[in-house]
C-alpha positions as YAML, in Angstrom:
chain: A
units: angstrom
residues:
- id: 1
  name: UNK
  ca: [-9.31, -9.91, 24.14]
- id: 2
  name: UNK
  ca: [-7.93, -11.08, 20.68]
- id: 3
  name: UNK
  ca: [-4.88, -8.59, 19.84]
- id: 4
  name: UNK
  ca: [-5.57, -7.23, 16.09]
- id: 5
  name: UNK
  ca: [-3.18, -5.48, 13.75]
- id: 6
  name: UNK
  ca: [-3.29, -4.06, 10.29]
- id: 7
  name: UNK
  ca: [-0.68, -4.31, 8.16]
- id: 8
  name: UNK
  ca: [-0.21, -0.60, 6.00]
- id: 9
  name: UNK
  ca: [2.50, -0.38, 3.27]
- id: 10
  name: UNK
  ca: [5.44, 1.39, 3.65]
- id: 11
  name: UNK
  ca: [4.91, 4.62, 2.83]
- id: 12
  name: UNK
  ca: [7.12, 8.25, 3.01]
- id: 13
  name: UNK
  ca: [5.53, 9.55, 6.00]
- id: 14
  name: UNK
  ca: [6.47, 6.48, 7.90]
- id: 15
  name: UNK
  ca: [10.58, 7.89, 8.30]
- id: 16
  name: UNK
  ca: [10.04, 8.67, 11.96]
- id: 17
  name: UNK
  ca: [8.75, 4.67, 12.94]
- id: 18
  name: UNK
  ca: [12.30, 3.44, 11.33]
- id: 19
  name: UNK
  ca: [14.23, 6.34, 13.04]
- id: 20
  name: UNK
  ca: [12.29, 4.80, 16.47]
- id: 21
  name: UNK
  ca: [13.44, 1.33, 15.66]
- id: 22
  name: UNK
  ca: [16.95, 2.69, 15.00]
- id: 23
  name: UNK
  ca: [17.17, 3.38, 18.54]
- id: 24
  name: UNK
  ca: [20.11, 1.11, 21.00]
- id: 25
  name: UNK
  ca: [17.62, -0.80, 22.41]
- id: 26
  name: UNK
  ca: [15.51, -1.92, 18.92]
- id: 27
  name: UNK
  ca: [19.25, -2.76, 17.35]
- id: 28
  name: UNK
  ca: [20.91, -4.05, 19.79]
- id: 29
  name: UNK
  ca: [20.68, -7.91, 18.25]
- id: 30
  name: UNK
  ca: [21.35, -6.21, 15.05]
- id: 31
  name: UNK
  ca: [24.62, -5.31, 14.71]
- id: 32
  name: UNK
  ca: [23.35, -1.29, 16.64]
- id: 33
  name: UNK
  ca: [22.10, 1.66, 15.15]
- id: 34
  name: UNK
  ca: [22.51, 2.87, 11.72]
- id: 35
  name: UNK
  ca: [24.31, 6.26, 10.76]
- id: 36
  name: UNK
  ca: [21.68, 8.54, 9.09]
- id: 37
  name: UNK
  ca: [22.95, 8.06, 5.67]
- id: 38
  name: UNK
  ca: [22.02, 4.36, 5.70]
- id: 39
  name: UNK
  ca: [18.64, 5.08, 7.53]
- id: 40
  name: UNK
  ca: [17.34, 7.60, 4.79]
- id: 41
  name: UNK
  ca: [18.99, 4.54, 2.52]
- id: 42
  name: UNK
  ca: [17.06, 1.67, 4.09]
- id: 43
  name: UNK
  ca: [13.65, 4.23, 3.87]
- id: 44
  name: UNK
  ca: [13.89, 4.52, 0.25]
- id: 45
  name: UNK
  ca: [14.11, 0.97, -0.14]
- id: 46
  name: UNK
  ca: [11.29, 0.33, 2.05]
- id: 47
  name: UNK
  ca: [9.16, 2.58, -0.04]
- id: 48
  name: UNK
  ca: [10.87, 1.12, -3.36]
- id: 49
  name: UNK
  ca: [9.17, -2.54, -1.98]
- id: 50
  name: UNK
  ca: [5.77, -0.84, -1.93]
- id: 51
  name: UNK
  ca: [5.61, -0.25, -5.44]
- id: 52
  name: UNK
  ca: [7.17, -3.54, -6.71]
- id: 53
  name: UNK
  ca: [4.99, -6.77, -7.56]
- id: 54
  name: UNK
  ca: [3.61, -7.82, -4.60]
- id: 55
  name: UNK
  ca: [5.52, -11.67, -5.00]
- id: 56
  name: UNK
  ca: [8.81, -9.60, -4.70]
- id: 57
  name: UNK
  ca: [8.36, -8.73, -0.84]
- id: 58
  name: UNK
  ca: [7.01, -5.82, 0.80]
- id: 59
  name: UNK
  ca: [7.77, -3.67, 4.07]
- id: 60
  name: UNK
  ca: [4.52, -3.07, 6.10]
- id: 61
  name: UNK
  ca: [3.90, -0.34, 8.89]
- id: 62
  name: UNK
  ca: [2.24, -2.68, 11.96]
- id: 63
  name: UNK
  ca: [-1.01, -0.68, 13.44]
- id: 64
  name: UNK
  ca: [-2.73, -2.24, 16.54]
- id: 65
  name: UNK
  ca: [-6.05, -2.20, 16.28]
- id: 66
  name: UNK
  ca: [-6.46, -1.37, 19.68]
- id: 67
  name: UNK
  ca: [-10.07, -0.12, 20.21]
- id: 68
  name: UNK
  ca: [-11.92, -2.04, 23.05]
- id: 69
  name: UNK
  ca: [-15.40, -3.34, 21.32]
- id: 70
  name: UNK
  ca: [-16.72, -3.80, 24.75]
- id: 71
  name: UNK
  ca: [-16.22, 0.49, 25.39]
- id: 72
  name: UNK
  ca: [-14.41, -0.38, 28.19]
- id: 73
  name: UNK
  ca: [-11.72, 1.94, 29.62]
- id: 74
  name: UNK
  ca: [-8.44, 0.93, 27.78]
- id: 75
  name: UNK
  ca: [-7.12, -0.88, 30.96]
- id: 76
  name: UNK
  ca: [-5.59, -3.35, 28.08]
- id: 77
  name: UNK
  ca: [-3.42, -0.78, 27.31]
- id: 78
  name: UNK
  ca: [-6.14, 0.85, 24.86]
- id: 79
  name: UNK
  ca: [-6.78, 4.20, 24.68]
- id: 80
  name: UNK
  ca: [-9.27, 3.57, 22.35]
- id: 81
  name: UNK
  ca: [-7.14, 4.73, 18.55]
- id: 82
  name: UNK
  ca: [-5.44, 2.60, 16.57]
- id: 83
  name: UNK
  ca: [-1.27, 3.16, 16.98]
- id: 84
  name: UNK
  ca: [1.48, 2.22, 14.73]
- id: 85
  name: UNK
  ca: [3.50, -0.01, 16.92]
- id: 86
  name: UNK
  ca: [6.46, -1.56, 14.67]
- id: 87
  name: UNK
  ca: [7.31, -3.18, 11.14]
- id: 88
  name: UNK
  ca: [6.92, -6.28, 9.58]
- id: 89
  name: UNK
  ca: [8.51, -7.21, 5.91]
- id: 90
  name: UNK
  ca: [9.37, -10.09, 4.03]
- id: 91
  name: UNK
  ca: [11.61, -10.28, 0.60]
- id: 92
  name: UNK
  ca: [13.53, -12.55, -1.51]
- id: 93
  name: UNK
  ca: [16.70, -14.18, -1.19]
- id: 94
  name: UNK
  ca: [18.76, -17.54, -1.77]
- id: 95
  name: UNK
  ca: [19.08, -20.02, 1.07]
- id: 96
  name: UNK
  ca: [21.13, -22.70, 0.60]
- id: 97
  name: UNK
  ca: [20.58, -22.97, -2.87]
- id: 98
  name: UNK
  ca: [17.22, -22.33, -2.94]
- id: 99
  name: UNK
  ca: [14.93, -19.56, -3.42]
- id: 100
  name: UNK
  ca: [12.70, -18.50, 0.02]
- id: 101
  name: UNK
  ca: [11.90, -15.37, 1.37]
- id: 102
  name: UNK
  ca: [13.12, -13.87, 4.26]
- id: 103
  name: UNK
  ca: [10.88, -12.43, 7.17]
- id: 104
  name: UNK
  ca: [11.95, -9.27, 9.99]
- id: 105
  name: UNK
  ca: [9.81, -7.48, 12.19]
- id: 106
  name: UNK
  ca: [10.50, -5.30, 14.71]
- id: 107
  name: UNK
  ca: [7.83, -3.66, 17.76]
- id: 108
  name: UNK
  ca: [8.42, -0.56, 19.40]
- id: 109
  name: UNK
  ca: [9.31, -1.29, 23.58]
- id: 110
  name: UNK
  ca: [6.51, 0.47, 24.45]
- id: 111
  name: UNK
  ca: [4.31, -1.86, 22.74]
- id: 112
  name: UNK
  ca: [6.15, -5.14, 23.25]
- id: 113
  name: UNK
  ca: [4.54, -8.29, 25.25]
- id: 114
  name: UNK
  ca: [1.23, -7.57, 23.93]
- id: 115
  name: UNK
  ca: [1.53, -10.48, 21.33]
- id: 116
  name: UNK
  ca: [2.06, -7.74, 18.82]
- id: 117
  name: UNK
  ca: [4.91, -8.93, 17.08]
- id: 118
  name: UNK
  ca: [3.29, -12.57, 16.86]
- id: 119
  name: UNK
  ca: [0.04, -10.79, 15.36]
- id: 120
  name: UNK
  ca: [1.84, -8.93, 12.41]
- id: 121
  name: UNK
  ca: [4.31, -11.64, 11.96]
- id: 122
  name: UNK
  ca: [0.64, -13.72, 11.11]
- id: 123
  name: UNK
  ca: [-1.04, -11.28, 8.67]
- id: 124
  name: UNK
  ca: [2.18, -11.20, 7.15]
- id: 125
  name: UNK
  ca: [2.00, -14.62, 6.60]
- id: 126
  name: UNK
  ca: [-1.60, -14.61, 5.23]
- id: 127
  name: UNK
  ca: [-0.22, -12.15, 2.73]
- id: 128
  name: UNK
  ca: [2.80, -14.45, 1.29]
- id: 129
  name: UNK
  ca: [-0.01, -16.85, 1.24]
- id: 130
  name: UNK
  ca: [-2.10, -14.51, -1.16]
- id: 131
  name: UNK
  ca: [0.96, -12.99, -3.24]
- id: 132
  name: UNK
  ca: [3.99, -14.93, -2.86]
- id: 133
  name: UNK
  ca: [5.80, -17.16, -5.42]
- id: 134
  name: UNK
  ca: [8.25, -18.99, -2.96]
- id: 135
  name: UNK
  ca: [7.50, -22.26, -1.18]
- id: 136
  name: UNK
  ca: [8.98, -21.06, 2.36]
- id: 137
  name: UNK
  ca: [9.64, -18.12, 4.43]
- id: 138
  name: UNK
  ca: [12.76, -17.93, 7.32]
- id: 139
  name: UNK
  ca: [13.57, -15.97, 10.35]
- id: 140
  name: UNK
  ca: [16.73, -15.88, 11.58]
- id: 141
  name: UNK
  ca: [16.61, -14.52, 15.11]
- id: 142
  name: UNK
  ca: [20.32, -14.45, 16.90]
- id: 143
  name: UNK
  ca: [20.15, -17.54, 19.42]
- id: 144
  name: UNK
  ca: [20.83, -15.15, 22.39]
- id: 145
  name: UNK
  ca: [17.66, -13.49, 21.38]
- id: 146
  name: UNK
  ca: [14.83, -15.33, 23.04]
- id: 147
  name: UNK
  ca: [11.95, -13.13, 22.61]
- id: 148
  name: UNK
  ca: [12.36, -12.88, 18.42]
- id: 149
  name: UNK
  ca: [12.75, -17.36, 18.68]
- id: 150
  name: UNK
  ca: [9.35, -16.93, 20.78]
- id: 151
  name: UNK
  ca: [7.92, -15.46, 18.03]
- id: 152
  name: UNK
  ca: [8.50, -17.77, 15.29]
- id: 153
  name: UNK
  ca: [7.44, -20.62, 17.22]
- id: 154
  name: UNK
  ca: [4.17, -19.09, 17.68]
- id: 155
  name: UNK
  ca: [3.70, -18.11, 14.72]
- id: 156
  name: UNK
  ca: [4.09, -21.66, 13.37]
- id: 157
  name: UNK
  ca: [7.77, -21.37, 12.47]
- id: 158
  name: UNK
  ca: [9.94, -25.22, 12.14]
- id: 159
  name: UNK
  ca: [13.27, -24.22, 13.64]
- id: 160
  name: UNK
  ca: [15.73, -26.07, 11.44]
- id: 161
  name: UNK
  ca: [18.70, -25.76, 14.07]
- id: 162
  name: UNK
  ca: [21.43, -23.39, 14.42]
- id: 163
  name: UNK
  ca: [23.29, -21.91, 11.88]
- id: 164
  name: UNK
  ca: [25.71, -19.25, 11.47]
- id: 165
  name: UNK
  ca: [24.04, -15.62, 9.60]
- id: 166
  name: UNK
  ca: [25.19, -12.30, 8.48]
- id: 167
  name: UNK
  ca: [23.63, -9.60, 9.77]
- id: 168
  name: UNK
  ca: [24.89, -6.70, 9.09]
- id: 169
  name: UNK
  ca: [26.86, -7.91, 5.50]
- id: 170
  name: UNK
  ca: [29.99, -9.18, 6.93]
- id: 171
  name: UNK
  ca: [29.11, -9.82, 10.83]
- id: 172
  name: UNK
  ca: [28.47, -13.56, 11.05]
- id: 173
  name: UNK
  ca: [26.83, -14.57, 14.27]
- id: 174
  name: UNK
  ca: [24.80, -17.69, 15.77]
- id: 175
  name: UNK
  ca: [20.70, -17.86, 15.04]
- id: 176
  name: UNK
  ca: [18.44, -20.08, 14.47]
- id: 177
  name: UNK
  ca: [16.86, -21.03, 10.72]
- id: 178
  name: UNK
  ca: [13.00, -20.95, 11.36]
- id: 179
  name: UNK
  ca: [11.35, -22.19, 8.21]
- id: 180
  name: UNK
  ca: [7.46, -21.63, 7.45]
- id: 181
  name: UNK
  ca: [6.04, -23.44, 4.90]
- id: 182
  name: UNK
  ca: [3.74, -21.69, 2.57]
- id: 183
  name: UNK
  ca: [0.14, -23.76, 1.92]
- id: 184
  name: UNK
  ca: [-0.17, -22.84, -0.99]
- id: 185
  name: UNK
  ca: [1.46, -20.26, -3.72]
- id: 186
  name: UNK
  ca: [-0.26, -18.85, -6.00]
- id: 187
  name: UNK
  ca: [1.59, -17.71, -8.98]
- id: 188
  name: UNK
  ca: [2.47, -20.83, -11.00]
- id: 189
  name: UNK
  ca: [-0.20, -22.87, -9.06]
- id: 190
  name: UNK
  ca: [2.60, -24.88, -7.26]
- id: 191
  name: UNK
  ca: [1.61, -26.65, -3.87]
- id: 192
  name: UNK
  ca: [5.01, -27.43, -1.79]
- id: 193
  name: UNK
  ca: [5.23, -30.92, -0.93]
- id: 194
  name: UNK
  ca: [6.77, -32.20, 2.18]
...
């Protein structure tokens, strides 16, 4: 059965999900959990992203559309209802002197291993193709994070090699630079070449 997800713009009701994503198991490759004040600031930033012009970036709650169309008993992990399973988003940044987007995602532990991160990232890339203004999306998972690197590969990103990447700010660690070339950028009618 195809893994289907829907992206919902981040809202004030999604703070519980941000708290779940701040647990040690979810932040092991991101410098560890953030203190409460930083988490509240992150919530405000995510909500503000939903109010900006779409090409500036967005944060989304990932909803697994888990209904089994054949009426099965849910043995595939579905209980027949949609479930909020994580987040995915993109934002503007400069990388190696060029304006690009950066993407990030996280799927809650109990939903991992079902292809949901790949499905969410694929939906996000469709959104970027429709609304974006930059010709590429980059992701920078640590070299020690095979699952996130596999998500990039399966979503169609190209690995450009190893780089030192700062996250959290001020903390550099070895990462892979994955790039997804956006087919068509709507704003300005730009079609990237080569």
